[in-house]
PDB file of C-alpha atoms and ligand atoms in Angstrom:
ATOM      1  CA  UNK A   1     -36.392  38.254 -27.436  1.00 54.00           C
ATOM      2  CA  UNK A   2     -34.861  36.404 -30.201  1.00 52.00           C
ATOM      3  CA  UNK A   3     -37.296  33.131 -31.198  1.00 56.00           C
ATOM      4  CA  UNK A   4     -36.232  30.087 -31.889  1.00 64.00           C
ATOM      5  CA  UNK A   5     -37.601  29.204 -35.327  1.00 61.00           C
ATOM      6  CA  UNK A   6     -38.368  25.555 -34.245  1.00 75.00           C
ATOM      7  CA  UNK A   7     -41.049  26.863 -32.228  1.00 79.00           C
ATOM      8  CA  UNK A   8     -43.687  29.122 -32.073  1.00 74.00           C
ATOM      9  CA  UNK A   9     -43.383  30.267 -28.831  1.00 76.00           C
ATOM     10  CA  UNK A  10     -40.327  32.195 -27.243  1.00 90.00           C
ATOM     11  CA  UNK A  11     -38.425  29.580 -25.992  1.00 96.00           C
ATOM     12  CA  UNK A  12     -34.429  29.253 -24.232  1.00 97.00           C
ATOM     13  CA  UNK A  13     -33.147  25.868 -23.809  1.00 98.00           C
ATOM     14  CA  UNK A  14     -33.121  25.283 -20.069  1.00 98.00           C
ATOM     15  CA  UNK A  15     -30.196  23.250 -18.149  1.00 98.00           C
ATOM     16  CA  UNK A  16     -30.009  21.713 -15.091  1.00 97.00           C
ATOM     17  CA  UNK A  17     -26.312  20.499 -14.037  1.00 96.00           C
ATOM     18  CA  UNK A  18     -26.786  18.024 -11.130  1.00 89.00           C
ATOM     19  CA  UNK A  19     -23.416  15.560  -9.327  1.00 81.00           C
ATOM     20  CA  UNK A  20     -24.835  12.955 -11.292  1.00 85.00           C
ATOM     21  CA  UNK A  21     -26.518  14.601 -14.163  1.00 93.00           C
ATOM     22  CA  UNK A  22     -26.826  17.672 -16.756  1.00 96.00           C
ATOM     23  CA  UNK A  23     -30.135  17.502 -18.142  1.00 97.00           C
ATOM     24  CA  UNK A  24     -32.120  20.295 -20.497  1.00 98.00           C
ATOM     25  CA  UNK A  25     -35.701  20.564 -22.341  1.00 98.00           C
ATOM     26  CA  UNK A  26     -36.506  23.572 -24.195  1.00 98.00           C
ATOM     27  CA  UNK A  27     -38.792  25.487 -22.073  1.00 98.00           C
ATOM     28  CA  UNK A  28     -41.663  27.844 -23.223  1.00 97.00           C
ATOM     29  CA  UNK A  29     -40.864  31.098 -20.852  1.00 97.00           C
ATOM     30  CA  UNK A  30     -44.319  32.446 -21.149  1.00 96.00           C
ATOM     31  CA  UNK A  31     -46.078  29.614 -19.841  1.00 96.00           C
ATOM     32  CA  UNK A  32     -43.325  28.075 -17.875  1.00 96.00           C
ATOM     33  CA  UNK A  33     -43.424  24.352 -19.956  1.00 96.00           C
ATOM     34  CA  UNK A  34     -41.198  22.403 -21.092  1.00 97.00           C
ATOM     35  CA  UNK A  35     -41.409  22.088 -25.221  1.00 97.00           C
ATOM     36  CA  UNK A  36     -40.218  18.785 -25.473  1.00 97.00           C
ATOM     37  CA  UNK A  37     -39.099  15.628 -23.789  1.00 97.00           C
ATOM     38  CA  UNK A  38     -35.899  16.716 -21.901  1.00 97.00           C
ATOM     39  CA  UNK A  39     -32.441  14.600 -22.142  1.00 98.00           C
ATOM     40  CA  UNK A  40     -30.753  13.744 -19.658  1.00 97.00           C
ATOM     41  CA  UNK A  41     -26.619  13.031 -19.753  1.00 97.00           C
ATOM     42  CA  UNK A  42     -25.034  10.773 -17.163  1.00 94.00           C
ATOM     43  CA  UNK A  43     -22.008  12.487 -15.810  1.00 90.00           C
ATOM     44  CA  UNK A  44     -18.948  10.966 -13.957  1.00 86.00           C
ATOM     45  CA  UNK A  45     -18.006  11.417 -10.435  1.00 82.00           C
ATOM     46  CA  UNK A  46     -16.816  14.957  -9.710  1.00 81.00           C
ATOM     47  CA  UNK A  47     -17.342  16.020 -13.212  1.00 85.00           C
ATOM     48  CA  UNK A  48     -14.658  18.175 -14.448  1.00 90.00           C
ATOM     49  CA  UNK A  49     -15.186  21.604 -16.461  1.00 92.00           C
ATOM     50  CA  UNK A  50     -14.594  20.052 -19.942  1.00 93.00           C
ATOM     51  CA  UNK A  51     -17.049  16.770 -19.089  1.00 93.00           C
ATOM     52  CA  UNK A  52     -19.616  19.580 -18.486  1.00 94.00           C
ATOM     53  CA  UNK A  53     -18.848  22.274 -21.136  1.00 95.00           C
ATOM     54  CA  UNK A  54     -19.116  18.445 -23.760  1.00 96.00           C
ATOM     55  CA  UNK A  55     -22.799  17.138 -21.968  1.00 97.00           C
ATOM     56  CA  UNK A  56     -24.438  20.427 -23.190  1.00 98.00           C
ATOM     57  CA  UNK A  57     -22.963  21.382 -26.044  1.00 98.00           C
ATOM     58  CA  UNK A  58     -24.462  17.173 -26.686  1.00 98.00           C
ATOM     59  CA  UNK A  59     -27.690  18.678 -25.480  1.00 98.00           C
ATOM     60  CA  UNK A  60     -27.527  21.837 -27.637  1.00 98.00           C
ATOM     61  CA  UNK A  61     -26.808  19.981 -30.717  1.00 97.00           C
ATOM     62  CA  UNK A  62     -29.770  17.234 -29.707  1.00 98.00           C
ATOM     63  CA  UNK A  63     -31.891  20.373 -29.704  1.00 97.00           C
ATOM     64  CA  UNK A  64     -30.455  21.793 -32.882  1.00 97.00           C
ATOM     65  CA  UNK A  65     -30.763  24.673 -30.598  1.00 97.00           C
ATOM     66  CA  UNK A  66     -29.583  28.207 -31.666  1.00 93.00           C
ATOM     67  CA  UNK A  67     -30.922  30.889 -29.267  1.00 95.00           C
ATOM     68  CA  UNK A  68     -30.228  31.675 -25.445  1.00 96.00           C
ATOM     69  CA  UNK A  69     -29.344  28.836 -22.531  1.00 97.00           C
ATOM     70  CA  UNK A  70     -30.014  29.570 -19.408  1.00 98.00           C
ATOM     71  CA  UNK A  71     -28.250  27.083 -16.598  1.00 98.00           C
ATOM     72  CA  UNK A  72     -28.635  26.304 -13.165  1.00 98.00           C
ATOM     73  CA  UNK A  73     -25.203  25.103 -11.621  1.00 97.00           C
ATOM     74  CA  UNK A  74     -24.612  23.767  -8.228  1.00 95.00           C
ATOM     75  CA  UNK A  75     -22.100  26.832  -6.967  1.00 96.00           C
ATOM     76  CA  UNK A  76     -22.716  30.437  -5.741  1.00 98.00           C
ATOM     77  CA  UNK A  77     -22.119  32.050  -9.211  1.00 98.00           C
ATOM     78  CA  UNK A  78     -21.281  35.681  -9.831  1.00 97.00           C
ATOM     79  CA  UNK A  79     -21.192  37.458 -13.387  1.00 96.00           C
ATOM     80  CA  UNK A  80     -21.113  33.933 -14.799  1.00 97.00           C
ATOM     81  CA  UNK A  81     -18.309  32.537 -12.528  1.00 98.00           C
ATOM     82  CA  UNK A  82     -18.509  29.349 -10.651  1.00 97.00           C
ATOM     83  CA  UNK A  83     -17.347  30.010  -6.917  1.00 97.00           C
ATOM     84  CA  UNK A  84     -17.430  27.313  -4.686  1.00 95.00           C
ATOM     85  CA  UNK A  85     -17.337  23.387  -5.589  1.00 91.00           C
ATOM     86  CA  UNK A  86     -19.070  21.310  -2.914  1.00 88.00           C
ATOM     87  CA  UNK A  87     -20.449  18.676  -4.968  1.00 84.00           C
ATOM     88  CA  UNK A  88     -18.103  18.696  -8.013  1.00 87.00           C
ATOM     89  CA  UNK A  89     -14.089  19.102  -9.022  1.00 91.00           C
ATOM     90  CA  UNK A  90     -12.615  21.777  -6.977  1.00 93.00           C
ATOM     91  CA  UNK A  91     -11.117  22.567 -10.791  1.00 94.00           C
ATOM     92  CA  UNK A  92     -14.601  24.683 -11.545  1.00 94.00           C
ATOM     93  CA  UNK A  93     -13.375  27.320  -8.432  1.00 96.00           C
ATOM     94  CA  UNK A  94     -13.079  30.740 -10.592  1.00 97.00           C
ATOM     95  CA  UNK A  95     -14.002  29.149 -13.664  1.00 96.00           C
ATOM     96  CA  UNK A  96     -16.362  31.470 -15.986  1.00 97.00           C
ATOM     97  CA  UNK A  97     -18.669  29.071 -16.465  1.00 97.00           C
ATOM     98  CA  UNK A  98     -21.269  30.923 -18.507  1.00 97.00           C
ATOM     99  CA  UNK A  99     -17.880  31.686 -21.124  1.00 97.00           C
ATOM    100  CA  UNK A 100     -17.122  28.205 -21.479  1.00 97.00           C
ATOM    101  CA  UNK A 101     -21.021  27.399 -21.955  1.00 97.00           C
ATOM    102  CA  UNK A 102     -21.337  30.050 -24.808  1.00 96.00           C
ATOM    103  CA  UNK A 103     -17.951  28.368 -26.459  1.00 96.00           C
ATOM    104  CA  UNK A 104     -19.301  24.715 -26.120  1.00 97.00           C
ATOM    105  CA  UNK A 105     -22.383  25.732 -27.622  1.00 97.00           C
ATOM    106  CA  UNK A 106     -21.967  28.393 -29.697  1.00 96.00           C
ATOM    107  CA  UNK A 107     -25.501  30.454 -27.837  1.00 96.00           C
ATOM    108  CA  UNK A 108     -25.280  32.786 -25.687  1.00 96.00           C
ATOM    109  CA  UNK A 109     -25.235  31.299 -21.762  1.00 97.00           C
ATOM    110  CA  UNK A 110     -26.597  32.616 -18.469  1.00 97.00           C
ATOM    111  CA  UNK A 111     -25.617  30.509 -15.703  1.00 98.00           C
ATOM    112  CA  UNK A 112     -26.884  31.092 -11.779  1.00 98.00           C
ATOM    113  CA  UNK A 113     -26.708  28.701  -8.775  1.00 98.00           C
ATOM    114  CA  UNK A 114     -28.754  25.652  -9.118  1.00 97.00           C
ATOM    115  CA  UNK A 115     -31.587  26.345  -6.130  1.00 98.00           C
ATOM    116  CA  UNK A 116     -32.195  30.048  -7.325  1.00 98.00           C
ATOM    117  CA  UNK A 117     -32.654  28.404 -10.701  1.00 98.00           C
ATOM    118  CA  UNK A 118     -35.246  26.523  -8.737  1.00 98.00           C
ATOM    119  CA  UNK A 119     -36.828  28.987  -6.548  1.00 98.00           C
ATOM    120  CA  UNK A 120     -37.791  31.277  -9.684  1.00 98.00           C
ATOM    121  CA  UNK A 121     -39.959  28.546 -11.154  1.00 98.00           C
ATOM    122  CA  UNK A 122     -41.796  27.634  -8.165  1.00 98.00           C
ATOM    123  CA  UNK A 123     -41.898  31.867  -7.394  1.00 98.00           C
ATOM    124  CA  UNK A 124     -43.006  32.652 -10.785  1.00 97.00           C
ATOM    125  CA  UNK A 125     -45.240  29.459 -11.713  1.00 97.00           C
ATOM    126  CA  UNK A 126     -45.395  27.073  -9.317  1.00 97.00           C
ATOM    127  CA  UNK A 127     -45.946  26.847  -4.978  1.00 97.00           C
ATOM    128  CA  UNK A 128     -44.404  29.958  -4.594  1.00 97.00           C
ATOM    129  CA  UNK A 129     -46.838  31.790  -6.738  1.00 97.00           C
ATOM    130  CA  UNK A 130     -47.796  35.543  -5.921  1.00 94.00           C
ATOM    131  CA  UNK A 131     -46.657  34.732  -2.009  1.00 97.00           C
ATOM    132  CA  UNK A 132     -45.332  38.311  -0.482  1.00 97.00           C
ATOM    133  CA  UNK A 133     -43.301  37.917   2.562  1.00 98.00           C
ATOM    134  CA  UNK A 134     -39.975  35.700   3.212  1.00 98.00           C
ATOM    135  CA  UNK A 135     -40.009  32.287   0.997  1.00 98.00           C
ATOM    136  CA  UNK A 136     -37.277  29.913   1.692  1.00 98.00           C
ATOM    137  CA  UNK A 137     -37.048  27.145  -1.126  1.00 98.00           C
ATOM    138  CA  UNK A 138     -34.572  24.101  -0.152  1.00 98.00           C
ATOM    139  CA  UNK A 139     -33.545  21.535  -2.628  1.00 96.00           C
ATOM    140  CA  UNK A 140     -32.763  18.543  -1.097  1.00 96.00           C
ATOM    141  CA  UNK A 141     -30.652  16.095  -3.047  1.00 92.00           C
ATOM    142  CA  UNK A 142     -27.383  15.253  -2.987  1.00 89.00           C
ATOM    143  CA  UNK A 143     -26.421  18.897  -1.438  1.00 93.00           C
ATOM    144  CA  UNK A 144     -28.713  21.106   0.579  1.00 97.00           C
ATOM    145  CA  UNK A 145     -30.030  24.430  -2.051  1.00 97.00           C
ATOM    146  CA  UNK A 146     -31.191  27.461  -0.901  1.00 98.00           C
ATOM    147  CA  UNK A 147     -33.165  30.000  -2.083  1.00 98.00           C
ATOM    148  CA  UNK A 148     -34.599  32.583  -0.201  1.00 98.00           C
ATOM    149  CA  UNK A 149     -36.987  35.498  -1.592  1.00 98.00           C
ATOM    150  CA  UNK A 150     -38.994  38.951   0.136  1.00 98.00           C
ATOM    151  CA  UNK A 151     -41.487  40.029  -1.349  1.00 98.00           C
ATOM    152  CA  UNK A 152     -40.819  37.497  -4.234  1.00 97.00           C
ATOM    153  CA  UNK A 153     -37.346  39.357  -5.220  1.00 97.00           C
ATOM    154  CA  UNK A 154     -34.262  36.664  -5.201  1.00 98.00           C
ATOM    155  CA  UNK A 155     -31.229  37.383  -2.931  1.00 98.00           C
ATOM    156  CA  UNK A 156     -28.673  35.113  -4.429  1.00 98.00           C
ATOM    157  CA  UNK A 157     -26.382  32.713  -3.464  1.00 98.00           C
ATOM    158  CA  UNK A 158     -27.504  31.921   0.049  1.00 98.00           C
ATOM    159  CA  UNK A 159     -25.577  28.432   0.057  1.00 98.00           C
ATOM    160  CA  UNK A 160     -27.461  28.106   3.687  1.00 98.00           C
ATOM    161  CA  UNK A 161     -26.910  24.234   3.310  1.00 98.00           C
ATOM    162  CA  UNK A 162     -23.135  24.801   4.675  1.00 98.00           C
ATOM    163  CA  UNK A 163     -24.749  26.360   7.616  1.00 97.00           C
ATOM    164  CA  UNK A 164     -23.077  24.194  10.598  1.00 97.00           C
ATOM    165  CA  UNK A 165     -25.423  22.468  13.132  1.00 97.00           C
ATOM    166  CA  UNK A 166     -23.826  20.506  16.181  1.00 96.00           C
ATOM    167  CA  UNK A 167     -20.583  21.027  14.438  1.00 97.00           C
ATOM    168  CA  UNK A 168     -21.234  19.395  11.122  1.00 97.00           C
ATOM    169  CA  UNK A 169     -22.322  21.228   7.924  1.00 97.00           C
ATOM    170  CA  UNK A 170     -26.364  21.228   7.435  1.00 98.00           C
ATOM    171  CA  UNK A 171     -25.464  19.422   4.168  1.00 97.00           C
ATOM    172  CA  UNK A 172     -23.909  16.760   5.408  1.00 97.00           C
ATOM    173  CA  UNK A 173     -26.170  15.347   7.898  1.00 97.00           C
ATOM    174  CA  UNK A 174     -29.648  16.116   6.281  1.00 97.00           C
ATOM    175  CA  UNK A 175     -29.400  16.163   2.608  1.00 96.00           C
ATOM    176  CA  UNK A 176     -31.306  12.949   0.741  1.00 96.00           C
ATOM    177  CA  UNK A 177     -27.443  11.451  -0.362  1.00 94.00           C
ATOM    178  CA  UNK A 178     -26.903  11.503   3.588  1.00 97.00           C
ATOM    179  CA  UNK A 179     -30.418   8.862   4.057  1.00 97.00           C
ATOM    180  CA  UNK A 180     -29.754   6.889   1.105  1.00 96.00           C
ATOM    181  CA  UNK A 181     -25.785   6.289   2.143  1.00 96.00           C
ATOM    182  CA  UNK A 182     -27.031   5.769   5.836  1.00 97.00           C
ATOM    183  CA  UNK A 183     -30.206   3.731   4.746  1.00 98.00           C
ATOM    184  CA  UNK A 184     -32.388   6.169   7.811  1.00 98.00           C
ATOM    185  CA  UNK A 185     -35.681   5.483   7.942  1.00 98.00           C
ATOM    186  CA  UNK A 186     -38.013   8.358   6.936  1.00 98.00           C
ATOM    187  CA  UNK A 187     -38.638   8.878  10.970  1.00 98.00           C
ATOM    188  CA  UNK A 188     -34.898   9.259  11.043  1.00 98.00           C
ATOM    189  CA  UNK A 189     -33.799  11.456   8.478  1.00 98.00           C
ATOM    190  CA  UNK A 190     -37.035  13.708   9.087  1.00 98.00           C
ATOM    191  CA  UNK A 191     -35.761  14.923  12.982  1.00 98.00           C
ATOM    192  CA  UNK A 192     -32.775  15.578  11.212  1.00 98.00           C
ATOM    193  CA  UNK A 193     -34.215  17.798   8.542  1.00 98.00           C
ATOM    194  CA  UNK A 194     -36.290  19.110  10.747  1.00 98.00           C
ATOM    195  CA  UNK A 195     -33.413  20.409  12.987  1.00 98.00           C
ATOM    196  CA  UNK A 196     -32.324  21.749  10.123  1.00 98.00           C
ATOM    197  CA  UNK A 197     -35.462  23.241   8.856  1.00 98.00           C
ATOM    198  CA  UNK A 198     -36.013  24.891  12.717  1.00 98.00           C
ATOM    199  CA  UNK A 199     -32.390  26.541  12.506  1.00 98.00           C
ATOM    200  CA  UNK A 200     -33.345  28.088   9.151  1.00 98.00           C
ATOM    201  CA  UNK A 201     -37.089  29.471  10.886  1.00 98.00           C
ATOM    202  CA  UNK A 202     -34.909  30.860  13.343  1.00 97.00           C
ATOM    203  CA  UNK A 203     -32.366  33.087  11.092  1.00 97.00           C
ATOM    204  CA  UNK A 204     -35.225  34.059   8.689  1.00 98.00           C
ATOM    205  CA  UNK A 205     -38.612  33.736   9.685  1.00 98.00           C
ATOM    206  CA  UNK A 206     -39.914  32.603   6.166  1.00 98.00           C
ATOM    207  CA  UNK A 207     -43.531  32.865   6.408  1.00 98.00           C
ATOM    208  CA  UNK A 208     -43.806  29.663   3.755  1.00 98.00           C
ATOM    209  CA  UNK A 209     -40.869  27.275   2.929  1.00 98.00           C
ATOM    210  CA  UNK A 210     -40.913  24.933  -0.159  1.00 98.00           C
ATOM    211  CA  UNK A 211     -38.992  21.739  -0.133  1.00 97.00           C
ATOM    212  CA  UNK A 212     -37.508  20.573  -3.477  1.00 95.00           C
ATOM    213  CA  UNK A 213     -35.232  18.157  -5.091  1.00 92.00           C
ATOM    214  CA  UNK A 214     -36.229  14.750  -6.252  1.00 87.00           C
ATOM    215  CA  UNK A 215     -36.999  13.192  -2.710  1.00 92.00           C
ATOM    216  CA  UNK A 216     -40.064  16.123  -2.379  1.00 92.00           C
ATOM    217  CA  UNK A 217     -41.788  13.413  -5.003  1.00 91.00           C
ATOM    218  CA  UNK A 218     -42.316  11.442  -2.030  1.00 95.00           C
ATOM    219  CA  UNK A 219     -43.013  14.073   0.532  1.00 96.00           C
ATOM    220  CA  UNK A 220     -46.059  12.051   2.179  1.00 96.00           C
ATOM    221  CA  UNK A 221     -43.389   9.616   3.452  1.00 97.00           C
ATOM    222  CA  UNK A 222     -41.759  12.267   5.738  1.00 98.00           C
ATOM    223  CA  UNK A 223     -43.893  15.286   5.689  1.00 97.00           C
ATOM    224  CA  UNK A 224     -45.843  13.962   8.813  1.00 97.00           C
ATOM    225  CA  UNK A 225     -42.900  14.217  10.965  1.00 98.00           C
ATOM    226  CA  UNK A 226     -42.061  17.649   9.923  1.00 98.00           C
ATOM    227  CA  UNK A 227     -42.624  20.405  12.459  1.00 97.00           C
ATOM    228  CA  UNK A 228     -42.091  23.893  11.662  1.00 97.00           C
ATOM    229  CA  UNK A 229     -44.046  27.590  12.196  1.00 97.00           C
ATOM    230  CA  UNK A 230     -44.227  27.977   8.681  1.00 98.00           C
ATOM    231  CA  UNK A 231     -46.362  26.623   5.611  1.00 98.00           C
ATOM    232  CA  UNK A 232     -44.747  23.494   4.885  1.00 98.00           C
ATOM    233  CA  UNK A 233     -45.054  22.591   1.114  1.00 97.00           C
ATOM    234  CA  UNK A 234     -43.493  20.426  -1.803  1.00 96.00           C
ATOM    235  CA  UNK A 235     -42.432  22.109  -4.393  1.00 96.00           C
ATOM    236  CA  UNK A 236     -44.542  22.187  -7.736  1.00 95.00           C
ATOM    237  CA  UNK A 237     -42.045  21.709  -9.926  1.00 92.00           C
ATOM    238  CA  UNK A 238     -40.252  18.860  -8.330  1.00 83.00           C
ATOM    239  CA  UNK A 239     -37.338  17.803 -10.647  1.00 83.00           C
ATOM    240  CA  UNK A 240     -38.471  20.131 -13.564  1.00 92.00           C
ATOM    241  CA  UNK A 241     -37.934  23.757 -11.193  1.00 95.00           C
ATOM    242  CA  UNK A 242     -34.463  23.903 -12.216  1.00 96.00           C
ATOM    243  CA  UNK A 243     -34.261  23.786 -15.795  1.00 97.00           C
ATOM    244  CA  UNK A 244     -37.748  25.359 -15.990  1.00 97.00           C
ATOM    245  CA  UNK A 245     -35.641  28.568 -13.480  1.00 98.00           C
ATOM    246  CA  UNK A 246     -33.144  28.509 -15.239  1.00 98.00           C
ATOM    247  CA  UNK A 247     -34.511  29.055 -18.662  1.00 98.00           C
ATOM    248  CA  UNK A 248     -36.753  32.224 -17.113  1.00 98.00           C
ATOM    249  CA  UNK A 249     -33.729  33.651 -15.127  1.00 98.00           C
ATOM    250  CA  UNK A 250     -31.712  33.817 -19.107  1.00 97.00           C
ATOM    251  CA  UNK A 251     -34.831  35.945 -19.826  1.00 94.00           C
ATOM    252  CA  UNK A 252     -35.187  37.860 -16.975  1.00 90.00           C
ATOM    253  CA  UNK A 253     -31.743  38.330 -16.486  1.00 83.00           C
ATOM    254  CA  UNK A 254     -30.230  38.444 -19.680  1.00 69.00           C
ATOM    255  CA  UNK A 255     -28.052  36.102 -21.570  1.00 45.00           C
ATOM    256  CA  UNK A 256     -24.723  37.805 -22.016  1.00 45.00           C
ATOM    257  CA  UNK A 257     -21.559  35.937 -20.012  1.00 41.00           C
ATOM    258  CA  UNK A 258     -21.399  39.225 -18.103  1.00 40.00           C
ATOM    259  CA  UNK A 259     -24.718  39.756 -16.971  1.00 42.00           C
ATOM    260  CA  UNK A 260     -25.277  39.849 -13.279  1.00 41.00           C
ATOM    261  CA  UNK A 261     -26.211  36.312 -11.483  1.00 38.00           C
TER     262      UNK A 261
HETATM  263  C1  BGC B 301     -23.895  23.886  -3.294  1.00 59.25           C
HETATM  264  C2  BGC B 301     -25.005  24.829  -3.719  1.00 59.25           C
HETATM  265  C3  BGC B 301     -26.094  24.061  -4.435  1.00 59.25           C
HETATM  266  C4  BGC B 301     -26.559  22.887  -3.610  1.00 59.25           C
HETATM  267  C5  BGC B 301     -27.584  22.041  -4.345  1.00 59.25           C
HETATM  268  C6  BGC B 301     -24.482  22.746  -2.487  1.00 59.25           C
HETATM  269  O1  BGC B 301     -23.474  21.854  -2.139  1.00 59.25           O
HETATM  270  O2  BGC B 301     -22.937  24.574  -2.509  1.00 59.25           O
HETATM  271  O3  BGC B 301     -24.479  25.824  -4.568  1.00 59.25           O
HETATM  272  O4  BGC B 301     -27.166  24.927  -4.696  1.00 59.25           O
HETATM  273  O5  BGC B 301     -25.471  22.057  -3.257  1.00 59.25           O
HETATM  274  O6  BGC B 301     -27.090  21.543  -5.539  1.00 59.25           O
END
């Protein structure tokens, strides 16, 4: 792999593209660290491609960065291409978004859904460590994430928060936007996870689950009224998994704008 002279050790500039956000750190892909302090780019309301494509070509430039991005993006993403749009501008449906990445930036981009961005950290460095067997990661933030593993190999682009319970998607009863816009107690919002959580034990059997996203930071408040078969735990990573993934999956995967997602 191509090293980036700033730093000694092989490094890819990691991205994370949230609803809100599109953050990135350099990340050391050896050791699974970020390199330095990340930034973090307030984005607009159902961010459109080109609002995007600008926030990290700013974050490539803030970098001075000049070797391989890797980018988690929330969408099922296929040879680079964006799609679904839950969460942002139904504009990014069929847009290669790896292509535009590598234009903004000038580097070469690999871009995979968000969650499995997140999943590979926690599989390769963090709670998900070594585990054999079904792992099911969920990001919970402003959508539900998947990522679900065997034997610590990824099947992409589950999207298993659009699963539909009592008629509604799984997304939009029990994701963390859904207990902030309700104001649900933890009590609250935990059954409903929880229902969720149950559904997923019963399509998969995962013999651990990891629960991600920025609300696992507080996972004492609702982990007591969790009840599932599985090994309950918050992820390692919490809010660094997905640039940290995504920066690993550019290595593992390749960087090209055609390589497989
Ligand atoms: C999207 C997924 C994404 C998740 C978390 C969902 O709405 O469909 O692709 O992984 O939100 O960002």
């Amino acid at each position: 792999m191509k090293r980036n002279s700033k730093y000694s050790a092989p490094a890819i500039l990691g991205i994370d593209v949230g609803g809100s956000a599109v953050k990135g750190a350099p990340v050391d892909v050896r050791r699974g660290k970020y390199l330095a302090e990340r930034l973090r780019l307030p984005l607009r309301d159902q961010a459109r491609p080109a609002d995007i494509a600008r926030a990290v070509a700013r974050i490539a430039k803030h970098f001075k960065w000049r070797g391989a991005i890797g980018c988690g993006f929330p969408a099922a993403i296929r040879g680079g291409v964006a799609l679904t749009a839950a969460n942002i501008h139904k504009s990014w449906i069929g847009k290669n978004v790896a292509a535009m990445l590598k234009k903004s930036t000038r580097c070469p981009a690999f871009v995979l859904n968000d969650a499995d961005a997140a999943g590979i950290a926690e599989m390769t460095f963090g709670a998900g460590r070594g585990r054999k067997g079904v792992v099911l990661l969920v990001t919970v933030g402003t959508g539900l994430g998947t990522a679900l593993f065997s034997d610590g190999m990824l099947l992409p682009n589950t999207e298993l928060g659009h699963i539909e319970i009592r008629g509604k998607e799984a997304e939009h009863r029990a994701s963390d936007a859904v207990r902030q816009r309700n104001n649900l107690s933890w009590k609250k919002w935990a059954a409903l996870l929880n229902e969720y959580l149950t559904t997923m034990e019963r399509l998969f059997w995962p013999g651990l689950i990891v629960l991600g996203g920025g609300v696992s930071r507080k996972h004492e408040k609702f982990f007591p009224y969790l009840a599932v078969r599985a090994r309950l735990v918050p992820a390692k990573f919490r809010n660094k998994a997905g640039i940290i993934g995504a920066a690993l999956a550019a290595r593992r995967f390749g960087s090209s704008t055609t390589a497989r997602a």
